[in-house]
Amino acid sequence: MSEQLDQALSRKYDAGFVSDIESETFLPGLDEDVIRRISAMKEEPEWMLEWRLRAYNNWLDMEEPEWAHVHYPKIDFKAISYYSAPKSMADKPQSLDEVDPELLRTYEKLGIPLYEQEMLAGVAVDAVFDSVSVVTTYRAKLEEAGVIFCPISEAVHKYPELVKKYLGSVVPRSDNYFAALNSAVFTDGSFVFIPKGVRCPMELSTYFRINEENTGQFERTLIIAEEGSHVSYLEGCTAPQRDENQLHAAVVELVVMDDAQIKYSTVQNWYPGDENGKGGIYNFVTKRAICHTNAKVSWTQVETGSAITWKYPSCILKGDNSVGEFYSVALTRGRQQADTGTKMIHLGKNTRSTIISKGISAGNSNNTYRGLVHMGAKAEGARNFTQCDSLLIGDRCGAHTFPYIESRNPSAIVEHEATTSKVSDDQMFLCQQRGLDPEKAVSMIVNGFCKEVFKELPMEFAVEAGKLLEISLEGSIG
Amino acid sequence: MLKINNLHASVEQKEILKGLNLDIKPGEVHAIMGPNGAGKSTLGYILSGREGYEVSEGQVEFHGEDLLDMAIEERAHKGLFLAFQYPVEIPGVSNMAFMKESVNAIREQRGETPLTATEFLKKAKEACKQVQLSLDFLKRGVNEGFSGGEKKRNEIMQMILLEPSLCILDESDSGLDIDALQVVANGVNSQRDGKRSFIIITHYQRLLDYIKPDYVHILANGKVVKSGDASLATDVEKEGYAFLGQDNAEEKNA
């Protein structure tokens, strides 16, 4: 096993190993019965099952969207297994000591030793392994502050009123094809509740990982920040290297009440497939925040993985003076395709939004920025600034930009700046003349290009993101 | 240390160097002068390995090894440094981070331990002082928004930090006022230690008032047409390149 691991680790996709853990996995297929079984496995109350079934019926009436600038063979939703859980989870662990050591080793391989994180970083980690949340560390300290941070499956039992009230309130069941699918079959994810006036005492973190073959991961995250509260949430994603495509369709909902702030950072490194485009994760994600008066949401994402990325973290700026930010680095190489961006919906007065998007394309990849800035009729004095930069490495890749701007209020101001550049021969020559090898040179130039986004990331994430870019760029030149 | 023997080279099928010979020993300062289009900058690029130049004939030996066979970064590791005529910007990469990577890449190749952030900062501060750049320049992006003079001084700062054995200065004096010229010259002079060699490419004699060369070579039409000591530069300044004859006058006007 360890030899295998070493071998897998020495390959280019560092997280591409498979863990040898006994799992309980449903046979592929999707119908009402599967949804009932998922619900039963989780011992869910009747209302939750009802909700899922309604979502399933919505989904059946919907068509898979085709407007994105990505191309892939039709997904056979019947060929996917919708539930997989490590067997040892059957009796749930109460603390780290009770967690299957093999599972913990998996996390260590990913660079997130839970013990270490617990002790050194002071980060609370909710690790989601396939469909079940393994363990939530640091719960006690958070409880003291009144913060709830637990698997959403647990929240359904423990805090049914909150879940009932907010689940689907930002991303409705029928919002889009993949959100409807997620609503029907979601298996786990995180639930966060920050009470009024509380500043969360630590950064919250979730690591997602897909282990089983042919399983989809449909995690569902719901974060509620009550009046005047603050929270910073980190999310990291990896998956083993497999020849088959795996589906990941997540939904993240953020509810940001008056004067509250949520900072949501993602480093996404799902397996991107090999050079010829075989395998890799299909990543279809719906992320949205609703901001009330004076509230602020900041989405920061570093997207380097997945064969296909379809993702638009958005802000509905409903309350007056609310602020939405989107900072994104999306890197594609090989045969990767990314269609990503944001939607800033300005409804309230004096709402403000900032969009900084950095797209880097290498190899034969295609990288698309798609963004909507909407100024509603009542958005007096609203402002948006968008900066959208693309960097091309080599001459076989593509960068595309589709900005949509709608303004229904004459006092609103929308600015859009865009640039496209190439890593120039002059820059490469300068770096090499100063002794840097070409790969180091490219990674340095690209890191510089992304600086405005990286500085928005929490410290430890910024370091990781820089390293990730370096690994991702290996072999992208020449 | 550097031996150029009958070097022929072309860009886009046009022959620029037509049989150039040069022999540089440790500690020597050689000035290369000549009219525009004589191939001065081309020489710097070929020695440092820039792509797009084709060597059709001749050899270049650097510390006894075949220079033309080495990759760009290998030449840098062996101690070759080029101060650019037009230094390019690398937005978002701080001068400090860039130079630290660079210094440590070269140290690694020499089998030395990498400098820690503190050790490096100390050296960088000293180097900044020598070329009269404020410490802010360490934090700013490489050449990002620098004035012409600041870029040139930044190149000399890098040269000081990298401690090369052969420094090629490609028109490091162009576009500089007299104060900046002196700063650049002082920076170079401070690095003359009897072992380090310099090739100073320049169009005017002005810089050579401050950096005294051991040899001056006049490059015209792809060849060294005249060599001499420092006084040759003064002659050129007085008489121009007219003595080179008709052939070259045409090229100059082209």
XYZ file of C-alpha atoms in Angstrom:
732
model
C 0.000 0.000 0.000
C 2.647 2.508 1.013
C 4.660 1.745 -2.094
C 1.586 2.405 -4.168
C 1.047 5.624 -2.336
C 4.582 6.756 -2.933
C 4.219 5.973 -6.570
C 0.976 7.859 -6.832
C 2.394 10.779 -4.959
C 5.402 11.085 -7.176
C 3.124 11.729 -10.113
C 2.091 15.146 -11.162
C -1.259 15.318 -9.443
C -0.074 15.239 -5.864
C -3.412 14.372 -4.343
C -4.070 11.592 -6.811
C -3.877 8.634 -4.446
C -6.666 6.296 -3.496
C -7.241 5.313 0.091
C -7.886 1.719 0.943
C -10.906 2.194 3.108
C -13.901 -0.082 3.238
C -16.885 1.810 2.033
C -20.584 1.366 1.887
C -21.600 2.535 -1.561
C -24.974 2.574 -3.306
C -25.272 0.980 -6.719
C -25.298 3.564 -9.502
C -28.683 4.985 -10.342
C -31.077 7.761 -9.481
C -34.782 7.543 -8.716
C -37.091 8.386 -5.830
C -36.084 5.218 -4.079
C -32.417 6.218 -4.022
C -33.360 9.527 -2.467
C -35.485 7.774 0.138
C -32.545 5.515 0.949
C -30.125 8.439 1.293
C -32.586 10.099 3.596
C -33.065 6.872 5.551
C -29.286 6.316 5.897
C -29.119 9.709 7.496
C -32.203 9.035 9.598
C -33.681 12.270 8.373
C -36.994 13.706 9.498
C -39.924 13.568 7.119
C -39.715 17.269 6.132
C -36.194 16.839 4.857
C -37.194 13.890 2.690
C -40.149 15.864 1.344
C -37.798 18.710 0.443
C -35.465 16.351 -1.388
C -38.263 14.722 -3.317
C -39.637 18.051 -4.429
C -36.166 19.030 -5.608
C -35.910 15.741 -7.484
C -39.178 16.462 -9.260
C -37.975 19.950 -10.137
C -34.813 18.422 -11.541
C -36.722 15.943 -13.690
C -38.473 18.866 -15.386
C -35.244 20.714 -16.075
C -32.730 20.566 -18.901
C -28.975 20.403 -18.499
C -27.672 23.901 -19.307
C -25.551 24.264 -22.415
C -24.722 27.950 -22.495
C -21.327 27.617 -20.822
C -18.197 27.692 -22.979
C -17.316 24.098 -22.126
C -17.615 20.880 -24.071
C -18.029 17.418 -22.619
C -19.967 14.283 -23.434
C -23.454 14.075 -21.908
C -23.367 12.986 -18.316
C -25.226 9.768 -17.610
C -26.810 10.587 -14.279
C -27.978 6.995 -13.920
C -24.395 5.739 -13.991
C -23.406 7.580 -10.854
C -23.584 6.299 -7.328
C -25.169 8.877 -5.079
C -23.973 7.646 -1.744
C -20.689 6.387 -0.423
C -19.482 6.351 3.138
C -16.488 4.795 4.830
C -17.808 1.752 6.721
C -16.193 2.674 9.972
C -18.371 5.745 10.029
C -21.314 3.519 10.792
C -20.787 4.185 14.453
C -19.855 7.806 14.404
C -16.624 8.882 16.090
C -16.894 11.337 18.922
C -13.303 12.531 18.778
C -10.197 12.185 16.646
C -8.997 9.202 18.684
C -11.909 7.186 17.406
C -11.379 7.979 13.736
C -10.060 5.224 11.431
C -6.285 5.800 11.337
C -6.199 5.053 7.605
C -8.575 7.942 7.063
C -6.445 10.250 9.120
C -3.402 9.199 7.129
C -5.266 10.195 3.996
C -5.673 13.667 5.365
C -2.047 13.759 6.323
C -1.129 12.942 2.731
C -3.204 15.892 1.723
C -1.182 18.043 4.019
C -3.878 18.561 6.582
C -2.949 16.528 9.625
C -5.952 17.168 11.816
C -3.983 16.909 15.035
C -1.480 19.380 13.808
C -4.082 21.760 12.554
C -5.866 21.496 15.817
C -2.802 22.269 17.830
C -0.749 24.603 15.693
C -2.998 26.485 13.397
C -6.003 26.872 15.586
C -8.146 26.115 12.576
C -11.327 24.196 13.052
C -11.602 21.570 10.345
C -14.680 19.827 9.127
C -13.385 17.092 6.863
C -15.814 15.596 4.400
C -14.736 12.239 3.067
C -16.998 11.196 0.269
C -20.392 11.704 1.744
C -19.980 11.725 5.475
C -18.418 14.373 7.610
C -15.635 12.556 9.432
C -14.994 14.648 12.416
C -15.360 18.206 13.373
C -12.464 19.422 15.381
C -12.368 22.208 17.820
C -16.036 22.027 18.412
C -15.785 22.727 22.087
C -14.015 26.031 21.741
C -16.479 27.160 19.152
C -19.430 26.132 21.268
C -18.122 28.361 23.996
C -18.438 31.322 21.635
C -21.886 30.140 20.643
C -20.710 29.247 17.144
C -22.236 26.188 15.570
C -19.946 24.350 13.139
C -21.068 20.861 12.287
C -21.933 18.552 9.412
C -25.162 19.655 7.826
C -26.605 16.186 8.330
C -26.221 16.738 12.034
C -27.724 20.213 11.851
C -30.836 18.702 10.301
C -31.345 16.805 13.561
C -30.036 19.293 16.059
C -31.126 22.622 14.608
C -34.095 21.770 12.395
C -35.639 25.243 12.726
C -32.539 26.995 11.380
C -32.121 24.512 8.569
C -35.796 24.684 7.615
C -35.695 28.458 7.607
C -32.538 28.980 5.591
C -31.911 25.903 3.455
C -32.773 26.886 -0.106
C -33.409 30.497 0.901
C -30.455 31.782 -1.141
C -30.231 29.075 -3.783
C -33.762 27.769 -4.277
C -34.271 24.092 -5.076
C -35.231 24.910 -8.638
C -32.537 27.550 -9.177
C -30.696 25.584 -11.814
C -30.203 22.043 -13.021
C -27.216 21.202 -10.847
C -28.576 22.987 -7.774
C -31.797 20.960 -8.098
C -29.787 17.747 -8.385
C -27.771 18.697 -5.333
C -30.931 19.534 -3.376
C -32.289 16.075 -4.120
C -29.225 14.004 -3.302
C -26.856 16.082 -1.160
C -25.168 13.854 1.337
C -23.172 16.110 3.567
C -21.412 19.394 3.925
C -20.967 22.019 6.577
C -23.356 24.036 8.627
C -22.182 27.211 10.300
C -24.121 29.551 12.517
C -22.520 32.645 14.023
C -24.757 34.311 16.577
C -25.402 38.013 16.769
C -22.361 40.170 17.408
C -19.919 37.246 17.607
C -16.583 37.308 15.889
C -15.746 33.680 15.207
C -12.636 32.952 17.325
C -10.875 30.994 14.566
C -10.948 30.365 10.855
C -13.239 27.528 9.905
C -12.059 25.050 7.351
C -13.487 22.171 5.378
C -11.608 19.744 3.225
C -13.531 17.853 0.639
C -12.242 14.729 -0.940
C -13.742 12.247 -3.368
C -12.373 8.751 -2.867
C -14.759 6.146 -4.236
C -14.937 5.389 -7.929
C -18.001 6.617 -9.802
C -19.405 8.503 -6.909
C -20.628 11.985 -7.148
C -20.021 14.371 -4.354
C -22.900 16.645 -3.614
C -22.032 18.658 -0.618
C -24.205 21.359 0.720
C -22.911 24.203 2.793
C -25.010 26.688 4.686
C -23.504 29.576 6.600
C -25.603 31.974 8.593
C -23.986 35.080 10.009
C -26.364 36.912 12.308
C -26.349 40.676 12.843
C -22.886 42.125 13.355
C -21.051 38.794 13.310
C -17.855 37.863 11.467
C -16.532 34.610 10.084
C -13.773 33.471 7.731
C -14.329 30.113 6.084
C -11.793 28.091 4.100
C -12.561 25.295 1.726
C -10.098 22.983 0.006
C -10.863 20.231 -2.474
C -8.938 17.273 -3.863
C -9.775 13.948 -5.481
C -7.880 10.802 -6.433
C -6.640 10.361 -9.939
C -9.043 8.178 -11.924
C -9.744 7.527 -15.562
C -13.467 8.021 -15.191
C -14.970 11.427 -14.870
C -16.477 12.137 -11.497
C -19.237 14.585 -10.842
C -19.151 17.211 -8.186
C -22.226 19.392 -7.878
C -22.166 21.482 -4.740
C -24.328 24.241 -3.377
C -23.107 26.869 -0.955
C -25.511 29.350 0.605
C -24.423 32.310 2.688
C -26.907 34.341 4.679
C -25.334 37.584 5.826
C -27.537 39.624 8.125
C -27.199 43.353 8.874
C -23.616 44.498 9.565
C -22.287 40.936 9.338
C -19.281 39.777 7.301
C -18.368 36.493 5.711
C -15.093 35.793 3.987
C -15.232 32.589 1.983
C -11.989 31.257 0.493
C -11.634 28.245 -1.752
C -8.613 26.417 -3.050
C -9.923 23.930 -5.572
C -7.536 21.265 -6.775
C -9.792 18.455 -7.975
C -8.101 16.026 -10.325
C -8.005 17.758 -13.736
C -7.655 14.669 -15.936
C -4.542 13.647 -17.843
C -2.871 15.472 -20.746
C -5.280 13.971 -23.234
C -8.316 14.957 -21.250
C -9.043 11.506 -19.875
C -10.670 11.495 -16.470
C -11.002 14.404 -14.132
C -13.733 16.006 -12.079
C -16.736 17.760 -13.539
C -17.208 20.583 -11.132
C -20.626 22.256 -11.292
C -21.065 24.490 -8.347
C -23.636 27.051 -7.271
C -22.448 29.482 -4.631
C -24.441 32.486 -3.615
C -24.695 34.956 -0.766
C -27.475 37.247 0.273
C -26.320 40.437 1.937
C -28.553 42.524 4.161
C -27.960 46.128 5.244
C -24.246 47.022 5.633
C -23.304 43.380 5.243
C -20.204 42.272 3.393
C -19.254 39.116 1.569
C -15.900 38.350 0.085
C -15.451 35.337 -2.179
C -11.852 34.404 -2.896
C -11.126 31.420 -5.049
C -8.066 29.737 -6.474
C -9.194 27.230 -9.068
C -6.484 25.012 -10.496
C -8.172 21.629 -10.736
C -11.150 19.884 -12.394
C -11.594 18.861 -16.002
C -14.599 21.147 -16.243
C -15.352 24.039 -13.951
C -18.734 25.748 -13.981
C -18.892 28.085 -11.078
C -20.099 31.629 -10.348
C -19.953 32.602 -6.675
C -22.447 35.438 -6.480
C -23.732 38.160 -4.211
C -27.243 39.477 -3.931
C -26.684 42.926 -2.464
C -30.171 43.350 -1.107
C -29.546 45.626 1.862
C -28.460 49.238 1.511
C -24.684 49.831 1.708
C -23.910 46.146 1.419
C -20.629 45.088 -0.179
C -19.755 42.166 -2.412
C -16.255 41.155 -3.455
C -14.997 38.474 -5.784
C -11.315 37.690 -6.140
C -10.483 34.828 -8.423
C -7.502 33.029 -9.885
C -8.418 30.333 -12.368
C -5.645 28.339 -13.962
C -6.261 25.836 -16.726
C -3.753 23.602 -18.480
C -3.755 20.349 -20.447
C -7.332 19.885 -21.683
C -9.006 21.663 -18.801
C -11.984 23.910 -19.401
C -13.150 26.530 -16.970
C -16.162 28.797 -17.247
C -16.161 30.813 -14.081
C -16.914 34.264 -12.773
C -19.479 35.910 -10.575
C -22.817 37.681 -10.409
C -23.193 40.891 -8.477
C -26.860 41.767 -8.127
C -27.176 45.295 -6.755
C -30.638 45.853 -5.293
C -30.063 48.176 -2.327
C -28.867 51.785 -2.302
C -25.166 52.560 -2.266
C -24.255 48.940 -2.667
C -20.711 48.308 -3.817
C -18.978 45.436 -5.524
C -15.461 44.650 -6.665
C -14.518 41.908 -9.082
C -10.886 40.997 -9.667
C -10.514 38.010 -11.949
C -7.216 36.546 -13.108
C -7.404 33.795 -15.675
C -4.304 31.862 -16.705
C -4.416 29.480 -19.633
C -1.709 27.028 -20.614
C -1.468 23.908 -22.774
C -4.605 23.207 -24.816
C -6.949 24.586 -22.215
C -9.792 27.075 -22.381
C -10.423 29.610 -19.692
C -13.564 31.719 -19.665
C -14.587 34.575 -17.434
C -18.349 35.057 -17.307
C -19.707 37.757 -15.063
C -22.918 39.644 -14.525
C -23.187 43.037 -12.908
C -26.812 44.002 -12.419
C -27.858 47.414 -11.121
C -31.488 47.296 -10.045
C -33.913 50.219 -10.381
C -33.633 51.027 -6.675
C -29.854 50.754 -6.492
C -29.262 54.510 -6.085
C -25.573 55.346 -6.078
C -24.466 51.744 -6.490
C -20.958 51.110 -7.767
C -19.095 48.277 -9.345
C -15.518 47.926 -10.389
C -14.457 44.958 -12.469
C -10.958 44.055 -13.500
C -10.567 41.045 -15.649
C -7.076 39.985 -16.699
C -6.078 37.012 -18.798
C -2.614 35.590 -19.166
C -1.734 33.166 -21.923
C 1.117 30.679 -21.778
C 1.925 29.155 -25.145
C -0.125 29.423 -28.321
C -2.598 26.535 -28.104
C -4.784 27.803 -25.271
C -7.712 30.179 -25.182
C -8.919 32.999 -22.935
C -12.487 34.265 -23.255
C -14.399 36.978 -21.469
C -18.175 37.362 -21.343
C -19.077 40.316 -19.165
C -22.797 41.118 -18.856
C -23.688 44.543 -17.536
C -27.290 45.580 -16.858
C -28.066 48.948 -15.352
C -31.584 50.092 -14.522
C -30.532 53.029 -12.401
C -28.925 56.115 -13.955
C -26.979 56.974 -10.788
C -25.214 53.625 -10.695
C -21.625 53.466 -11.882
C -20.138 50.402 -13.486
C -16.499 50.174 -14.482
C -14.968 47.336 -16.414
C -11.296 46.949 -17.207
C -9.881 44.015 -19.078
C -6.440 43.012 -20.278
C -5.003 40.046 -22.080
C -1.299 39.426 -21.990
C 1.225 36.741 -22.667
C 4.201 35.670 -20.647
C 6.667 37.536 -22.818
C 9.963 36.253 -24.178
C 11.631 39.311 -22.677
C 10.367 38.460 -19.207
C 11.471 34.858 -19.584
C 14.880 35.949 -20.821
C 15.359 38.324 -17.896
C 14.460 35.609 -15.369
C 16.690 33.012 -16.979
C 19.576 35.450 -17.327
C 19.282 35.881 -13.575
C 19.706 32.146 -13.096
C 16.109 30.912 -12.804
C 15.109 27.818 -14.755
C 12.194 28.285 -17.166
C 9.623 26.596 -14.906
C 10.554 28.710 -11.941
C 10.458 31.764 -14.194
C 6.923 31.046 -15.388
C 5.659 30.313 -11.922
C 7.171 33.536 -10.653
C 5.629 35.616 -13.435
C 2.246 33.946 -12.915
C 2.417 34.457 -9.168
C 3.064 38.131 -9.759
C 0.082 38.261 -12.082
C -2.121 36.790 -9.335
C -0.797 38.912 -6.516
C -3.873 41.094 -6.113
C -5.945 37.993 -5.461
C -3.442 36.136 -3.295
C -3.189 39.011 -0.897
C -6.895 38.529 -0.148
C -6.349 34.950 0.967
C -5.711 34.058 4.581
C -1.964 33.704 5.151
C -1.584 29.907 5.215
C -3.871 29.567 2.213
C -1.883 32.114 0.225
C 1.281 30.061 0.668
C -0.544 26.908 -0.357
C -2.055 28.635 -3.378
C 1.348 29.820 -4.559
C 2.753 26.305 -4.253
C -0.257 24.853 -5.997
C 0.260 27.165 -8.965
C 3.881 26.141 -9.126
C 2.969 22.434 -9.220
C 0.182 23.059 -11.720
C 2.517 24.902 -14.045
C 5.070 22.108 -14.152
C 5.640 21.066 -17.712
C 3.423 23.815 -19.087
C 6.244 25.348 -21.075
C 8.455 24.170 -23.867
C 38.134 33.728 -19.015
C 36.245 34.577 -22.208
C 37.595 33.705 -25.636
C 35.610 34.598 -28.719
C 37.003 33.118 -31.892
C 35.750 34.036 -35.373
C 32.128 34.445 -34.296
C 29.539 34.667 -37.051
C 25.906 35.157 -36.110
C 22.661 36.220 -37.717
C 19.160 37.308 -36.832
C 16.329 36.437 -39.189
C 18.841 35.370 -41.847
C 20.677 38.667 -41.667
C 24.301 38.301 -40.686
C 25.162 40.710 -37.892
C 28.465 39.398 -36.576
C 30.979 38.550 -39.246
C 34.029 36.993 -37.675
C 34.442 38.621 -34.289
C 37.452 37.891 -32.077
C 37.874 38.911 -28.472
C 40.003 37.658 -25.596
C 39.189 38.766 -22.080
C 41.283 37.850 -19.086
C 40.232 37.949 -15.425
C 40.042 41.456 -14.009
C 40.035 43.221 -17.358
C 37.611 45.883 -18.455
C 36.888 45.928 -22.169
C 34.826 48.654 -23.768
C 33.033 47.886 -27.006
C 32.198 50.978 -28.982
C 30.814 51.462 -32.408
C 28.122 53.068 -34.477
C 24.472 52.053 -34.325
C 23.796 48.765 -36.022
C 27.373 47.549 -35.621
C 26.257 44.503 -33.651
C 27.167 45.649 -30.132
C 23.940 44.602 -28.404
C 23.774 41.466 -30.518
C 27.086 40.425 -29.023
C 25.664 40.799 -25.511
C 22.583 38.768 -26.399
C 24.522 35.993 -28.055
C 26.887 35.670 -25.126
C 23.959 35.475 -22.698
C 22.063 33.002 -24.902
C 18.986 34.896 -25.963
C 16.805 33.032 -28.445
C 16.467 34.196 -32.024
C 20.172 34.464 -32.791
C 21.865 31.890 -34.899
C 25.558 31.234 -34.622
C 26.812 29.897 -37.947
C 30.521 29.820 -37.245
C 33.072 30.302 -34.510
C 33.482 29.352 -30.864
C 33.099 31.015 -27.503
C 34.933 29.644 -24.511
C 33.920 30.746 -21.018
C 36.036 29.526 -18.089
C 37.347 26.881 -20.437
C 33.882 25.560 -21.374
C 31.824 25.868 -24.524
C 29.563 28.801 -23.730
C 27.323 28.443 -26.767
C 26.344 24.961 -25.645
C 24.855 26.146 -22.350
C 21.269 27.116 -21.527
C 20.635 30.745 -20.605
C 20.371 30.027 -16.893
C 23.474 27.796 -16.962
C 25.505 30.716 -18.266
C 24.170 32.804 -15.403
C 25.094 30.058 -12.944
C 28.643 30.058 -14.338
C 28.915 33.760 -13.602
C 27.761 35.596 -16.712
C 25.647 38.654 -16.068
C 23.958 40.960 -18.558
C 22.787 44.422 -17.521
C 19.959 45.133 -19.930
C 19.648 48.180 -22.110
C 15.852 48.066 -21.755
C 14.995 46.152 -18.565
C 11.541 44.582 -18.795
C 8.843 44.837 -16.094
C 7.511 41.828 -14.198
C 4.339 43.154 -12.571
C 3.452 41.879 -9.114
C 6.813 40.189 -8.473
C 8.713 42.216 -5.917
C 12.301 43.116 -6.674
C 13.196 41.580 -3.346
C 11.536 38.208 -4.031
C 12.935 38.140 -7.535
C 16.486 38.825 -6.454
C 16.337 36.404 -3.556
C 15.251 33.601 -5.899
C 17.945 34.616 -8.309
C 20.757 34.817 -5.775
C 19.780 31.496 -4.241
C 19.409 29.756 -7.606
C 22.967 30.751 -8.400
C 24.265 29.868 -4.931
C 22.662 26.454 -5.207
C 24.515 25.801 -8.453
C 27.761 26.786 -6.804
C 27.042 24.364 -3.980
C 26.508 27.122 -1.432
C 23.708 27.194 1.116
C 20.791 29.493 0.274
C 20.669 32.836 2.034
C 17.967 33.272 4.636
C 15.561 36.175 4.295
C 17.494 38.144 6.912
C 20.898 37.512 5.344
C 19.580 38.450 1.965
C 17.892 41.590 3.181
C 21.145 42.792 4.700
C 22.992 42.367 1.410
C 20.164 43.886 -0.591
C 20.088 46.961 1.604
C 23.811 47.491 1.092
C 23.473 47.053 -2.658
C 20.622 49.571 -2.761
C 22.762 52.047 -0.900
C 25.610 51.642 -3.358
C 23.431 52.612 -6.304
C 21.434 55.155 -4.305
C 18.074 53.468 -4.631
C 15.745 53.827 -1.666
C 14.694 50.618 0.076
C 11.184 51.022 -1.344
C 12.547 49.668 -4.577
C 12.995 46.276 -2.969
C 9.272 46.073 -2.322
C 8.143 47.330 -5.687
C 7.473 45.071 -8.654
C 10.522 44.324 -10.812
C 11.073 47.510 -12.856
C 7.362 48.294 -12.432
C 6.889 52.010 -12.983
C 10.624 52.693 -12.608
C 12.086 55.641 -14.507
C 14.770 54.946 -17.105
C 17.526 55.880 -14.680
C 16.035 53.797 -11.873
C 15.892 50.769 -14.124
C 19.562 51.120 -14.997
C 20.553 51.522 -11.365
C 18.401 48.527 -10.508
C 20.395 46.472 -13.009
C 23.652 47.469 -11.327
C 22.109 46.631 -7.949
C 21.383 43.129 -9.255
C 24.906 42.837 -10.576
C 26.317 43.677 -7.160
C 24.105 41.085 -5.483
C 24.860 38.283 -7.920
C 28.644 38.644 -7.787
C 29.219 37.467 -11.373
C 32.631 36.769 -12.877
C 31.797 38.439 -16.179
C 29.547 41.502 -16.385
C 28.223 42.667 -19.702
C 26.776 46.163 -19.532
C 24.622 46.913 -22.533
C 24.434 50.687 -22.931
C 23.972 51.135 -19.211
C 24.712 54.828 -19.779
C 22.007 55.550 -22.341
C 19.363 57.994 -21.176
C 21.178 58.837 -17.946
C 21.887 62.316 -16.648
C 25.345 63.027 -15.326
C 24.486 62.223 -11.690
C 22.928 58.882 -12.521
C 25.860 58.132 -14.794
C 28.235 58.606 -11.903
C 26.138 56.370 -9.679
C 26.225 53.620 -12.283
C 29.965 54.080 -12.789
C 30.672 54.005 -9.062
C 28.616 50.846 -8.757
C 30.682 49.206 -11.455
C 34.002 50.461 -10.084
C 33.170 49.119 -6.637
C 32.960 45.645 -8.190
C 36.370 45.776 -9.829
C 38.452 43.463 -7.729
C 41.154 42.309 -10.089
C 39.292 39.062 -10.872
C 35.927 40.172 -12.173
C 35.851 41.114 -15.860
C 33.639 43.596 -17.650
C 32.421 44.160 -21.169
C 31.078 47.660 -21.424
C 28.986 48.253 -24.496
C 28.492 51.906 -25.179
C 27.932 54.340 -27.966
C 29.635 57.288 -26.279
C 32.936 57.834 -24.578
C 31.196 59.633 -21.708
C 30.820 56.563 -19.452
C 34.471 55.721 -19.976
C 35.470 58.953 -18.279
C 34.243 57.302 -15.100
C 34.995 53.655 -15.739
C 38.494 53.423 -17.053
C 38.784 50.535 -19.522
C 41.905 48.485 -20.090
C 41.004 48.007 -23.723
C 38.736 49.704 -26.190
C 37.462 47.903 -29.268
C 35.693 49.517 -32.145
C 33.034 47.250 -33.560
C 31.852 47.995 -37.059
C 30.094 45.898 -39.609
C 30.183 42.827 -37.410
C 33.898 42.862 -36.686
C 36.407 44.461 -34.374
C 38.030 46.957 -36.702
C 40.302 48.630 -34.226
C 41.558 47.912 -30.717
C 43.547 50.063 -28.387
C 43.771 51.462 -24.901
C 41.532 54.065 -23.290
C 42.844 56.807 -25.539
C 41.102 55.221 -28.523
C 37.782 56.161 -26.951
C 38.848 59.780 -26.763
C 39.840 59.753 -30.401
C 36.456 58.400 -31.357
C 34.759 61.075 -29.332
C 36.726 63.745 -31.201
C 36.501 62.366 -34.682
C 33.355 60.280 -34.645
C 33.215 56.978 -36.449
C 33.920 58.621 -39.776
C 37.354 57.051 -40.033
C 35.652 53.691 -40.432
C 35.031 54.497 -44.046
C 32.274 54.588 -46.560
C 30.828 51.091 -46.018
C 29.897 51.806 -42.516
C 28.576 55.303 -43.086
C 25.979 53.754 -45.365
C 24.951 51.234 -42.749
C 24.640 53.958 -40.193
C 22.239 55.838 -42.400
C 20.207 52.801 -43.280
